[in-house]
PDB file of C-alpha atoms in Angstrom:
ATOM      1  CA  MET A 536      58.627  59.695 153.405  1.00 45.00           C
ATOM      2  CA  ASN A 537      57.416  62.658 151.397  1.00 46.00           C
ATOM      3  CA  ASP A 538      60.709  64.457 152.085  1.00 49.00           C
ATOM      4  CA  GLU A 539      62.608  61.432 150.830  1.00 48.00           C
ATOM      5  CA  LEU A 540      60.553  61.333 147.623  1.00 39.00           C
ATOM      6  CA  PHE A 541      61.143  65.029 147.095  1.00 39.00           C
ATOM      7  CA  THR A 542      64.889  64.669 147.628  1.00 46.00           C
ATOM      8  CA  LYS A 543      65.272  61.670 145.365  1.00 47.00           C
ATOM      9  CA  GLY A 544      62.730  62.642 142.755  1.00 47.00           C
ATOM     10  CA  TRP A 545      62.222  66.337 142.175  1.00 40.00           C
ATOM     11  CA  VAL A 546      65.525  67.906 143.136  1.00 39.00           C
ATOM     12  CA  PRO A 547      67.584  65.996 140.528  1.00 38.00           C
ATOM     13  CA  LYS A 548      64.994  66.823 137.887  1.00 38.00           C
ATOM     14  CA  LEU A 549      64.977  70.455 138.935  1.00 34.00           C
ATOM     15  CA  LEU A 550      68.774  70.600 138.737  1.00 35.00           C
ATOM     16  CA  LEU A 551      68.693  69.112 135.248  1.00 35.00           C
ATOM     17  CA  ILE A 552      66.140  71.728 134.168  1.00 35.00           C
ATOM     18  CA  VAL A 553      68.285  74.567 135.597  1.00 34.00           C
ATOM     19  CA  ILE A 554      71.425  73.219 133.884  1.00 33.00           C
ATOM     20  CA  PHE A 555      69.542  72.884 130.579  1.00 35.00           C
ATOM     21  CA  LEU A 556      68.234  76.444 130.846  1.00 33.00           C
ATOM     22  CA  LEU A 557      71.706  77.808 131.643  1.00 34.00           C
ATOM     23  CA  MET A 558      73.222  75.944 128.684  1.00 37.00           C
ATOM     24  CA  SER A 559      70.445  77.156 126.382  1.00 38.00           C
ATOM     25  CA  CYS A 560      70.954  80.713 127.596  1.00 37.00           C
ATOM     26  CA  ARG A 561      74.709  80.511 126.987  1.00 39.00           C
ATOM     27  CA  LEU A 562      74.227  79.116 123.469  1.00 38.00           C
ATOM     28  CA  SER A 563      71.678  81.847 122.790  1.00 39.00           C
ATOM     29  CA  LEU A 564      74.122  84.542 123.977  1.00 37.00           C
ATOM     30  CA  GLN A 565      76.919  83.131 121.817  1.00 44.00           C
ATOM     31  CA  ALA A 566      74.650  83.056 118.767  1.00 42.00           C
ATOM     32  CA  LYS A 567      73.530  86.617 119.560  1.00 43.00           C
ATOM     33  CA  SER A 568      77.138  87.815 119.876  1.00 46.00           C
ATOM     34  CA  ILE A 569      78.005  86.340 116.475  1.00 49.00           C
ATOM     35  CA  SER A 570      75.004  88.127 114.992  1.00 56.00           C
ATOM     36  CA  ASP A 571      76.048  91.376 116.702  1.00 62.00           C
ATOM     37  CA  PHE A 572      79.583  91.157 115.289  1.00 62.00           C
ATOM     38  CA  GLN A 573      78.208  90.482 111.807  1.00 70.00           C
ATOM     39  CA  GLN A 574      76.035  93.588 112.070  1.00 75.00           C
ATOM     40  CA  LEU A 575      78.986  95.668 113.275  1.00 72.00           C
ATOM     41  CA  GLU A 576      81.081  94.396 110.376  1.00 73.00           C
ATOM     42  CA  ALA A 577      78.310  95.347 107.948  1.00 80.00           C
ATOM     43  CA  ASN A 578      78.197  98.818 109.510  1.00 79.00           C
ATOM     44  CA  ILE A 579      81.916  99.434 109.019  1.00 76.00           C
ATOM     45  CA  VAL A 580      81.733  98.172 105.412  1.00 82.00           C
ATOM     46  CA  ASN A 581      78.908 100.601 104.653  1.00 85.00           C
ATOM     47  CA  LYS A 582      80.690 103.450 106.448  1.00 83.00           C
ATOM     48  CA  SER A 583      83.903 102.807 104.501  1.00 82.00           C
ATOM     49  CA  LEU A 584      82.064 102.680 101.178  1.00 84.00           C
ATOM     50  CA  ALA A 585      80.422 106.005 102.024  1.00 87.00           C
ATOM     51  CA  GLN A 586      83.849 107.523 102.821  1.00 81.00           C
ATOM     52  CA  LEU A 587      85.235 106.282  99.512  1.00 83.00           C
ATOM     53  CA  SER A 588      82.272 107.743  97.635  1.00 85.00           C
ATOM     54  CA  ALA A 589      82.741 111.099  99.343  1.00 84.00           C
ATOM     55  CA  GLY A 590      86.446 111.184  98.415  1.00 77.00           C
ATOM     56  CA  ASP A 591      88.857 113.843  99.710  1.00 79.00           C
ATOM     57  CA  MET A 592      90.988 111.513 101.889  1.00 81.00           C
ATOM     58  CA  ASP A 593      94.691 111.341 102.527  1.00 81.00           C
ATOM     59  CA  PRO A 594      96.443 108.225 101.092  1.00 79.00           C
ATOM     60  CA  ILE A 595      96.611 106.300 104.395  1.00 79.00           C
ATOM     61  CA  THR A 596      92.950 106.959 105.209  1.00 83.00           C
ATOM     62  CA  LYS A 597      91.938 105.901 101.700  1.00 84.00           C
ATOM     63  CA  LEU A 598      93.895 102.647 101.857  1.00 82.00           C
ATOM     64  CA  ARG A 599      92.372 101.931 105.279  1.00 83.00           C
ATOM     65  CA  ALA A 600      88.873 102.592 103.922  1.00 84.00           C
ATOM     66  CA  LEU A 601      89.531 100.326 100.925  1.00 83.00           C
ATOM     67  CA  CYS A 602      90.579  97.502 103.254  1.00 81.00           C
ATOM     68  CA  LEU A 603      87.680  98.041 105.662  1.00 81.00           C
ATOM     69  CA  SER A 604      85.234  97.989 102.758  1.00 83.00           C
ATOM     70  CA  ARG A 605      86.265  94.323 102.406  1.00 79.00           C
ATOM     71  CA  GLY A 606      85.069  93.570 105.933  1.00 76.00           C
ATOM     72  CA  ALA A 607      86.883  92.519 109.091  1.00 69.00           C
ATOM     73  CA  THR A 608      89.549  90.510 107.250  1.00 73.00           C
ATOM     74  CA  GLY A 609      90.434  93.214 104.712  1.00 77.00           C
ATOM     75  CA  ILE A 610      93.584  94.403 106.494  1.00 78.00           C
ATOM     76  CA  ASN A 611      94.672  90.839 107.286  1.00 74.00           C
ATOM     77  CA  GLY A 612      94.277  89.872 103.634  1.00 77.00           C
ATOM     78  CA  LEU A 613      96.640  92.629 102.559  1.00 78.00           C
ATOM     79  CA  GLY A 614      99.052  91.784 105.359  1.00 79.00           C
ATOM     80  CA  ARG A 615      99.246  88.121 104.363  1.00 76.00           C
ATOM     81  CA  ILE A 616      99.892  88.970 100.722  1.00 78.00           C
ATOM     82  CA  PHE A 617     102.777  91.217 101.762  1.00 80.00           C
ATOM     83  CA  ARG A 618     104.237  88.561 104.055  1.00 76.00           C
ATOM     84  CA  ASN A 619     104.132  85.987 101.271  1.00 76.00           C
ATOM     85  CA  MET A 620     106.353  88.329  99.250  1.00 73.00           C
ATOM     86  CA  ASP A 621     108.891  88.621 102.065  1.00 72.00           C
ATOM     87  CA  ASP A 622     111.194  85.862 100.810  1.00 64.00           C
ATOM     88  CA  ASP A 623     114.258  87.082 102.714  1.00 68.00           C
ATOM     89  CA  GLY A 624     112.406  87.635 105.993  1.00 70.00           C
ATOM     90  CA  SER A 625     113.417  91.306 106.142  1.00 75.00           C
ATOM     91  CA  LYS A 626     109.831  92.454 106.816  1.00 78.00           C
ATOM     92  CA  ALA A 627     110.458  95.329 104.402  1.00 85.00           C
ATOM     93  CA  LEU A 628     108.707  96.179 101.137  1.00 85.00           C
ATOM     94  CA  ASN A 629     110.029  98.253  98.262  1.00 87.00           C
ATOM     95  CA  GLU A 630     107.732 100.196  95.963  1.00 88.00           C
ATOM     96  CA  TYR A 631     107.525  97.382  93.402  1.00 87.00           C
ATOM     97  CA  GLU A 632     106.483  94.836  96.060  1.00 86.00           C
ATOM     98  CA  PHE A 633     104.031  97.303  97.600  1.00 87.00           C
ATOM     99  CA  THR A 634     102.423  97.956  94.204  1.00 88.00           C
ATOM    100  CA  LYS A 635     102.241  94.244  93.414  1.00 86.00           C
ATOM    101  CA  GLY A 636     100.609  93.505  96.781  1.00 83.00           C
ATOM    102  CA  ILE A 637      97.970  96.212  96.399  1.00 84.00           C
ATOM    103  CA  LYS A 638      97.068  94.942  92.916  1.00 85.00           C
ATOM    104  CA  GLU A 639      97.069  91.294  93.978  1.00 81.00           C
ATOM    105  CA  CYS A 640      94.655  92.173  96.768  1.00 76.00           C
ATOM    106  CA  GLY A 641      92.334  93.588  94.116  1.00 76.00           C
ATOM    107  CA  LEU A 642      91.980  97.056  95.621  1.00 76.00           C
ATOM    108  CA  ASP A 643      90.531  99.615  93.230  1.00 77.00           C
ATOM    109  CA  VAL A 644      93.306 102.227  93.037  1.00 82.00           C
ATOM    110  CA  SER A 645      95.332 103.740  90.223  1.00 87.00           C
ATOM    111  CA  ASN A 646      99.116 103.430  89.837  1.00 88.00           C
ATOM    112  CA  GLU A 647      99.524 107.086  90.765  1.00 89.00           C
ATOM    113  CA  GLU A 648      97.473 106.596  93.936  1.00 88.00           C
ATOM    114  CA  ILE A 649      99.613 103.580  94.871  1.00 88.00           C
ATOM    115  CA  LYS A 650     102.757 105.682  94.454  1.00 90.00           C
ATOM    116  CA  GLU A 651     101.256 108.368  96.676  1.00 88.00           C
ATOM    117  CA  MET A 652     100.318 105.754  99.299  1.00 86.00           C
ATOM    118  CA  PHE A 653     103.827 104.305  99.285  1.00 88.00           C
ATOM    119  CA  ARG A 654     105.397 107.748  99.741  1.00 87.00           C
ATOM    120  CA  SER A 655     103.077 108.376 102.708  1.00 84.00           C
ATOM    121  CA  PHE A 656     104.241 105.200 104.457  1.00 84.00           C
ATOM    122  CA  ASP A 657     107.907 105.657 103.466  1.00 86.00           C
ATOM    123  CA  GLU A 658     108.377 108.532 105.898  1.00 80.00           C
ATOM    124  CA  ASP A 659     112.186 108.474 105.914  1.00 81.00           C
ATOM    125  CA  GLY A 660     112.435 108.290 102.110  1.00 85.00           C
ATOM    126  CA  SER A 661     114.530 105.108 102.263  1.00 87.00           C
ATOM    127  CA  GLY A 662     112.643 103.451  99.415  1.00 88.00           C
ATOM    128  CA  SER A 663     111.200 100.710 101.648  1.00 87.00           C
ATOM    129  CA  ILE A 664     108.551 100.379 104.348  1.00 86.00           C
ATOM    130  CA  ASN A 665     108.479  98.120 107.404  1.00 83.00           C
ATOM    131  CA  MET A 666     105.506  95.745 107.180  1.00 80.00           C
ATOM    132  CA  THR A 667     104.758  95.758 110.913  1.00 76.00           C
ATOM    133  CA  GLU A 668     104.785  99.552 111.131  1.00 77.00           C
ATOM    134  CA  PHE A 669     102.747  99.757 107.936  1.00 81.00           C
ATOM    135  CA  LEU A 670      99.995  97.514 109.337  1.00 79.00           C
ATOM    136  CA  LEU A 671      99.992  99.400 112.637  1.00 78.00           C
ATOM    137  CA  LYS A 672      99.364 102.675 110.798  1.00 80.00           C
ATOM    138  CA  LEU A 673      96.740 101.085 108.596  1.00 81.00           C
ATOM    139  CA  ARG A 674      94.809  99.583 111.512  1.00 81.00           C
ATOM    140  CA  PRO A 675      92.018 101.751 112.962  1.00 82.00           C
ATOM    141  CA  PRO A 676      93.214 103.250 116.281  1.00 84.00           C
ATOM    142  CA  MET A 677      92.003 101.695 119.559  1.00 89.00           C
ATOM    143  CA  SER A 678      92.121 102.608 123.241  1.00 91.00           C
ATOM    144  CA  GLN A 679      94.296 100.662 125.693  1.00 93.00           C
ATOM    145  CA  ALA A 680      91.127  99.285 127.309  1.00 93.00           C
ATOM    146  CA  ARG A 681      90.049  97.688 124.023  1.00 92.00           C
ATOM    147  CA  LEU A 682      93.517  96.333 123.308  1.00 93.00           C
ATOM    148  CA  ALA A 683      93.598  94.775 126.784  1.00 94.00           C
ATOM    149  CA  MET A 684      90.257  93.040 126.193  1.00 94.00           C
ATOM    150  CA  ILE A 685      91.413  91.694 122.811  1.00 93.00           C
ATOM    151  CA  ASP A 686      94.619  90.463 124.460  1.00 95.00           C
ATOM    152  CA  LYS A 687      92.565  88.672 127.115  1.00 94.00           C
ATOM    153  CA  ALA A 688      90.436  86.924 124.480  1.00 92.00           C
ATOM    154  CA  PHE A 689      93.502  85.885 122.481  1.00 94.00           C
ATOM    155  CA  SER A 690      95.230  84.495 125.578  1.00 94.00           C
ATOM    156  CA  LYS A 691      92.174  82.373 126.356  1.00 90.00           C
ATOM    157  CA  MET A 692      92.198  80.808 122.909  1.00 90.00           C
ATOM    158  CA  ASP A 693      95.978  80.455 122.588  1.00 93.00           C
ATOM    159  CA  LYS A 694      96.069  77.512 124.964  1.00 89.00           C
ATOM    160  CA  THR A 695      99.701  76.609 124.238  1.00 90.00           C
ATOM    161  CA  GLY A 696     100.886  80.199 124.662  1.00 92.00           C
ATOM    162  CA  ASP A 697     103.000  80.139 121.488  1.00 93.00           C
ATOM    163  CA  GLY A 698     101.438  83.298 120.014  1.00 93.00           C
ATOM    164  CA  VAL A 699      99.403  81.456 117.351  1.00 93.00           C
ATOM    165  CA  ILE A 700      95.857  80.101 117.576  1.00 92.00           C
ATOM    166  CA  THR A 701      95.501  76.696 115.910  1.00 91.00           C
ATOM    167  CA  LEU A 702      92.857  74.008 115.673  1.00 88.00           C
ATOM    168  CA  GLU A 703      94.428  72.154 118.594  1.00 90.00           C
ATOM    169  CA  ASP A 704      94.201  75.300 120.739  1.00 89.00           C
ATOM    170  CA  LEU A 705      90.496  75.649 120.002  1.00 84.00           C
ATOM    171  CA  LYS A 706      89.818  72.006 120.824  1.00 84.00           C
ATOM    172  CA  ASN A 707      91.112  72.658 124.340  1.00 81.00           C
ATOM    173  CA  VAL A 708      88.787  75.629 124.808  1.00 80.00           C
ATOM    174  CA  TYR A 709      85.618  75.052 122.790  1.00 79.00           C
ATOM    175  CA  THR A 710      83.444  72.257 121.485  1.00 77.00           C
ATOM    176  CA  ALA A 711      81.382  72.369 118.305  1.00 79.00           C
ATOM    177  CA  ARG A 712      79.184  69.415 119.161  1.00 80.00           C
ATOM    178  CA  GLU A 713      76.148  71.663 119.666  1.00 79.00           C
ATOM    179  CA  HIS A 714      76.640  73.336 116.281  1.00 82.00           C
ATOM    180  CA  PRO A 715      73.698  72.660 113.917  1.00 84.00           C
ATOM    181  CA  LYS A 716      76.001  71.533 111.089  1.00 84.00           C
ATOM    182  CA  PHE A 717      77.720  69.024 113.397  1.00 83.00           C
ATOM    183  CA  LYS A 718      74.390  67.660 114.608  1.00 84.00           C
ATOM    184  CA  SER A 719      73.134  67.296 111.043  1.00 88.00           C
ATOM    185  CA  GLY A 720      76.326  65.517 109.983  1.00 89.00           C
ATOM    186  CA  GLU A 721      77.087  68.207 107.399  1.00 90.00           C
ATOM    187  CA  LYS A 722      80.466  69.024 108.977  1.00 89.00           C
ATOM    188  CA  THR A 723      82.865  67.466 111.459  1.00 89.00           C
ATOM    189  CA  GLU A 724      83.876  69.261 114.655  1.00 87.00           C
ATOM    190  CA  ASP A 725      87.323  69.937 113.170  1.00 88.00           C
ATOM    191  CA  GLU A 726      85.790  71.512 110.053  1.00 87.00           C
ATOM    192  CA  ILE A 727      83.561  73.806 112.126  1.00 85.00           C
ATOM    193  CA  LEU A 728      86.430  74.962 114.341  1.00 85.00           C
ATOM    194  CA  THR A 729      88.629  75.484 111.266  1.00 85.00           C
ATOM    195  CA  ASP A 730      85.886  77.618 109.704  1.00 83.00           C
ATOM    196  CA  PHE A 731      85.953  79.688 112.898  1.00 83.00           C
ATOM    197  CA  LEU A 732      89.706  80.247 112.475  1.00 84.00           C
ATOM    198  CA  HIS A 733      89.216  81.267 108.840  1.00 81.00           C
ATOM    199  CA  ASN A 734      87.116  84.224 110.062  1.00 77.00           C
ATOM    200  CA  PHE A 735      90.339  85.875 111.216  1.00 80.00           C
ATOM    201  CA  GLU A 736      92.450  85.087 108.159  1.00 73.00           C
ATOM    202  CA  GLY A 737      92.812  87.179 105.049  1.00 58.00           C
ATOM    203  CA  GLY A 738      91.149  84.874 102.532  1.00 52.00           C
ATOM    204  CA  ARG A 739      92.129  84.908  98.859  1.00 48.00           C
ATOM    205  CA  GLY A 740      94.133  81.664  99.119  1.00 46.00           C
ATOM    206  CA  ASN A 741      95.841  82.594 102.403  1.00 57.00           C
ATOM    207  CA  LEU A 742      93.918  80.213 104.656  1.00 69.00           C
ATOM    208  CA  ASP A 743      96.326  78.078 106.669  1.00 77.00           C
ATOM    209  CA  GLY A 744      94.343  77.513 109.861  1.00 81.00           C
ATOM    210  CA  LYS A 745      96.753  79.626 111.940  1.00 86.00           C
ATOM    211  CA  VAL A 746      95.910  83.004 113.429  1.00 89.00           C
ATOM    212  CA  THR A 747      98.652  85.228 114.827  1.00 88.00           C
ATOM    213  CA  LYS A 748      98.055  87.758 117.575  1.00 90.00           C
ATOM    214  CA  GLU A 749      98.559  90.582 115.081  1.00 86.00           C
ATOM    215  CA  GLU A 750      95.846  89.154 112.808  1.00 85.00           C
ATOM    216  CA  PHE A 751      93.507  88.723 115.780  1.00 89.00           C
ATOM    217  CA  ILE A 752      94.037  92.346 116.801  1.00 88.00           C
ATOM    218  CA  ASN A 753      93.622  93.584 113.216  1.00 84.00           C
ATOM    219  CA  TYR A 754      90.313  91.732 112.931  1.00 84.00           C
ATOM    220  CA  TYR A 755      88.888  93.279 116.082  1.00 87.00           C
ATOM    221  CA  ALA A 756      90.337  96.694 115.245  1.00 84.00           C
ATOM    222  CA  THR A 757      87.961  96.660 112.287  1.00 79.00           C
ATOM    223  CA  ILE A 758      85.023  95.641 114.485  1.00 82.00           C
ATOM    224  CA  SER A 759      86.087  98.258 117.032  1.00 84.00           C
ATOM    225  CA  ALA A 760      85.924 101.014 114.412  1.00 78.00           C
ATOM    226  CA  SER A 761      82.131 100.755 114.375  1.00 74.00           C
ATOM    227  CA  ILE A 762      81.729 100.886 118.198  1.00 81.00           C
ATOM    228  CA  ASP A 763      81.890 104.311 119.833  1.00 78.00           C
ATOM    229  CA  ASN A 764      81.763 103.210 123.466  1.00 84.00           C
ATOM    230  CA  ASP A 765      84.586 101.293 125.233  1.00 88.00           C
ATOM    231  CA  GLU A 766      82.154  99.724 127.690  1.00 89.00           C
ATOM    232  CA  TYR A 767      80.016  98.292 124.903  1.00 86.00           C
ATOM    233  CA  PHE A 768      83.080  96.882 123.125  1.00 88.00           C
ATOM    234  CA  GLU A 769      84.150  95.227 126.389  1.00 90.00           C
ATOM    235  CA  PHE A 770      80.641  93.827 126.857  1.00 87.00           C
ATOM    236  CA  MET A 771      80.651  92.371 123.339  1.00 84.00           C
ATOM    237  CA  MET A 772      84.048  90.703 123.804  1.00 87.00           C
ATOM    238  CA  LYS A 773      83.122  89.261 127.191  1.00 87.00           C
ATOM    239  CA  LYS A 774      79.928  87.838 125.765  1.00 83.00           C
ATOM    240  CA  ALA A 775      81.632  86.363 122.705  1.00 81.00           C
ATOM    241  CA  TYR A 776      84.476  84.676 124.618  1.00 84.00           C
ATOM    242  CA  ALA A 777      82.857  84.083 128.012  1.00 83.00           C
ATOM    243  CA  LEU A 778      85.468  86.279 129.705  1.00 85.00           C
ATOM    244  CA  GLU A 779      85.365  87.252 133.360  1.00 76.00           C
TER     245      GLU A 779
END
């Protein structure tokens, strides 16, 4: 009789307690990972500002530092401005377009510095630069191990496999029903998930709720720049995206 009471009474309760504790732990880890990434982003902003203050940088390094001083979306913001100028789909920028994009992004550089930057990227002297190659050079370098982990996280979120993360993709992977702003009624689940997508976009009027793989990599390349150890970067990504 006592065994029957134990089976029917305490075991279900105990299981519920364990499940609750596991869920609470997972939510705590996710919140901690967000906080960690915010701290890492602040570190790279401060480091970039210090580099700019010290001066004595080549044009590519200076442009990278200017973008990183804007935070994790600095490079993506510049990239989106350039793509909006690409009316013919050639993925090439001439000096006029390059200058216009730099100024529209609000980066604090002189016209002479912009000319010097353009010449540095226009290695063959053709008078134009390829946008994809430009962004690859601008992005902080990463090891293959880090790129593989970023690719794994992107693949998890890109549920449809079309190379773009959208709101519908996120809905198939995550739920925002435990988010404080959803519980309080301040925001809908769609609004919270859309805000999450905006973290990876360039801002400054370029928010469309779609994140390409290139933008995702650029975002984490910035975060990566403030992490010296590959193992720690892998740990952070696994914790943030619940990766195996």
